[in-house]
Amino acid sequence: MSDKVRRRDLLLGAGVVGAAALPIAGPAAAQAPAAKPPAAVHPAPAGYMFLKPSEQAFVEALVDHMIPADELTPSGTDIGVAVFIDRACSGSWGRGDRLYMQGPFKAGTANQGYQLPLTPAEFYQQGIAASNAYCRKTYGKAFDRITAAEKEAFLKGLQASKIELAGVPGREFFDMVYQTVMEGLFADPIYGGNRDMVGWRMVGFPGVSANNAENIKKYNDGMPFKAEPLGIADMS
Amino acid sequence: MAPRKLPPVDIVIVGMGWAGGIMAKELGPTGLKIAVLERGGPRSTQDDFNIPQIRDELRFHQRTGLMMDTAKDTLTVRNKLSEEALPMRRLGSFLPGEGVGGSGVHWNGVNWRWADQDLKIRSHYEQRYGKAYIPADMPLRDWAVGYAELEPFYEKFEYTTGVSGKAGNLKGKLQPGGNPYEGARAKDYPMPPLTPSLASNMFTKAATEVGFHPFPRPASQASQPWVNRDGQQLGQCQYCGFCERFGCESNSKGSPHITVIPVALKNQNVDLRTYSWVQKVLLDSTGKKATGVLYVNVKTGEELEQPADLVILSGYQLNNVHLLLLSGIGKPYDPKTREGIVGANYCYQVQGGVTLFFEDRAFNPFISTGSLGAIMDDFHYNQDFDRSKIGTIGGATLAMGGPHGRPINYHPTPPGTPQWGSEFKRATAKWYQGAVNIAATGSVMPHADNCLTLDPTYKNRFGQPLLRMTFDFHDNDYKVIGQATDAAGVIAKAMNPKIIAPGASRRSGWSVVPYQTTHNTGGAIMGAQPGASVVNKFGQSWDVPNVFVTSAAVFPHNSAYNPTGPVGALAFFAADAIKNRYLKKPGMLV
Ligand SMILES: Cc1cc2nc3c(=O)[nH]c(=O)nc-3n(C[C@H](O)[C@H](O)[C@H](O)COP(=O)(O)OP(=O)(O)OC[C@H]3O[C@@H](n4cnc5c(N)ncnc54)[C@H](O)[C@@H]3O)c2cc1C
């Protein structure tokens, strides 16, 4: 698919950019390779490990709506946010690592936090199914097929607790989805999102290299510190 | 199966965080057999906090990689006694540690001395505002120890962890640029203050112009290479912006695993056992003497009994209260009758402040470190600030010079900005560099309803009842933070930003969901007499005198200051009394 080719190009490009720009000081520099031949660059594998086709369609439509392609970044799918969510669901977080899962399960107050008997991955799947059911009933189509204005109305309704989903707390589902979208936009690229560190470039976050004992003196006059960002893979 | 009984030791220390590390280091040279039982695993800078892996916001911030595992043990929470408490199924509001170093490896390093403004709080308010000023449902108490008695032990802690700061009061003489309201110190901080950021400098200027007294926040990040009194080395802070919630790769954050713990372990008689989860303190038939502890090797599941002459509870505050309740030491607090004391006076802190947005400057929020910033005490330790006008007890600090710019969590936008889409992205790109926050942190006074008890329903992985927290903010707390947030607005205006956004209003009550602070206090409070307190000033149980309790559990109320300064000082203070008095003649020290 042309889409895949684009993604691959982007990744290869990212590797070259990353390799060309490693002007960092301090002990960290000793660990970072001075240059990497392009042949050593392994693009993050695309493809889904966990989400089913209908879920993939929902997630791609969602991340492209929340992170549309514009002058700042390519679309959410193209920067790997859908893959990030897939990996998050299939990984330890999605499977409920560190989640207290003993019953009885009861609905509490908002201040008591998460109380469902679902792992995050299960919650994702239930929420997607319930969202699609709602969208079909209201707009006649699944979420990925409705118009941008309808998507906007649906997401805003969920966020404001104005829309109720069958069997799933909508606001909590929205909060989890929103959190993972932000993670996919801004987490280190080793997790599959934030490809080419576009999220970091968008705001000017320099990533993991941070020997700033000198910079804190130099950059306290209101001028921005600018550097080619580095991720964990660039320094490993 | 009965637990396997181990050969006896002289002293068992439960938990290897700050307090446990101090106890082990101070008691190690006695040559007595000491077993330190830590529920989590070992930790080293090299293997656990290495670059680049430690600089992973997803793993350590979002997924709380260094903190306690709520799948094994958590608590139940509710705002009111009338509600049913439900489990905190994942971490949120606070983030206690698990593993060698405890919360001390991922703390922020703000290191305060709590002085008589806190330690003699009840006497002060009664004298100044009258007895009737203190509400009947506020069990406000003087601590059993005063600042003069603790001062040398604060110094010990500061010269162990390393603190970068500027003294405000040296031997009674006020020092320009320091905190004029602090208790008199015999010695200055071990190191000069951290390099100020633009945000620190702007706050210092604006707050001074408005008439306040800002000073550099006391920081357990080394402003220069430094060697502590035990010969342990700290590297210079690199302002990497991965401090709070992360371990420090350059050993510049004062942490137990690079200071007290390696020194303690030089003593052959100190035996650190990791993955050893203490379930309770064992008592003899009289219930007045501890015979040791029961613990589980969490790697094998085996139950072990460790006999000991002396038991020191050095878990985190919540863990210590939990262990006292599980062991039946002291009379549990009953919030309905207000009788009993173990679990009473649970306190927290309250947050407020404003965010400022500037179009014409960049704050480089990622060039930063945990305690960086300027802070002021004019509404907190300043006793000239007349509380009667707003009717409050306690106070709040105001600070600016944010701790990080990690973008999953830090991408501020002005109110009304869409939260997704191109407009969101443009606003994020525009304001990431230009936003800065004045943070208000308020004290929380005890309330008769706020308490820690055992949960009747939910159990931990070992089948023991969870700790149940009943907590909400009360009127005094809201007034304290409301006043401070208003004042933050006044200072913000003096800096002339494009937009000032007020912090979210917190009248909706305490929620377990968003992170606030890991500054939980109380539940095993100290006092001058048994009955109204759980322990004496040395942390010694009134009921079982061969059990000592460290941590912020012994604090009768919470300050606006972070708690670890007095946790450390009190651990040194108690260790000194144990070494020089208790071990020579076991029995009540008071
Ligand atoms: C994100 C964060 C930021 C913070 N920032 C600051 C700050 O800037 N300034 C400040 O003053 N404080 C700060 N704190 C709080 C500070 O970390 C604690 O006050 C301090 O570590 C408390 O020391 P402690 O020895 O009482 O407990 P800890 O350091 O938490 O150590 C307790 C240890 O006991 C172990 N343990 C508990 N129960 C058991 C059991 N049953 N059996 C065996 N072992 C057990 C735990 O695993 C842990 O290792 C922060 C905390 C966090 C989480």
Tab-separated table of C-alpha atoms in Angstrom, chain B residues 20-21 55 70 81 95 154 159 233 242 252 302 328 332 339 353 358 385 387 399 410-411 434 443 526 536 540-541 565:
chain	number	residue	atom	x	y	z
B	20	GLY	CA	15.294	2.340	57.237
B	21	GLY	CA	18.598	3.270	55.623
B	55	ARG	CA	14.710	8.823	30.448
B	70	THR	CA	-1.070	-2.012	43.524
B	81	LEU	CA	-17.489	7.841	56.530
B	95	LEU	CA	3.226	7.146	44.587
B	154	TYR	CA	18.309	18.165	60.654
B	159	TYR	CA	24.898	16.655	55.465
B	233	GLN	CA	29.987	11.071	46.572
B	242	PHE	CA	13.855	13.615	34.630
B	252	SER	CA	23.334	13.978	42.052
B	302	GLU	CA	7.628	-19.100	51.860
B	328	GLY	CA	-2.823	-5.152	67.031
B	332	PRO	CA	-7.322	1.493	66.629
B	339	GLU	CA	-11.963	6.779	70.515
B	353	GLY	CA	-1.880	28.048	41.835
B	358	PHE	CA	3.993	34.536	27.810
B	385	PHE	CA	0.525	36.904	58.500
B	387	ARG	CA	-4.860	34.222	59.857
B	399	ALA	CA	6.799	28.633	44.141
B	410	TYR	CA	3.481	18.785	30.235
B	411	HIS	CA	1.940	20.579	27.265
B	434	GLY	CA	5.994	30.180	27.023
B	443	SER	CA	-0.990	22.429	54.688
B	526	MET	CA	3.721	11.201	68.404
B	536	ASN	CA	6.624	9.103	72.003
B	540	GLN	CA	8.608	4.345	70.453
B	541	SER	CA	5.232	2.656	70.836
B	565	GLY	CA	13.398	16.645	56.143
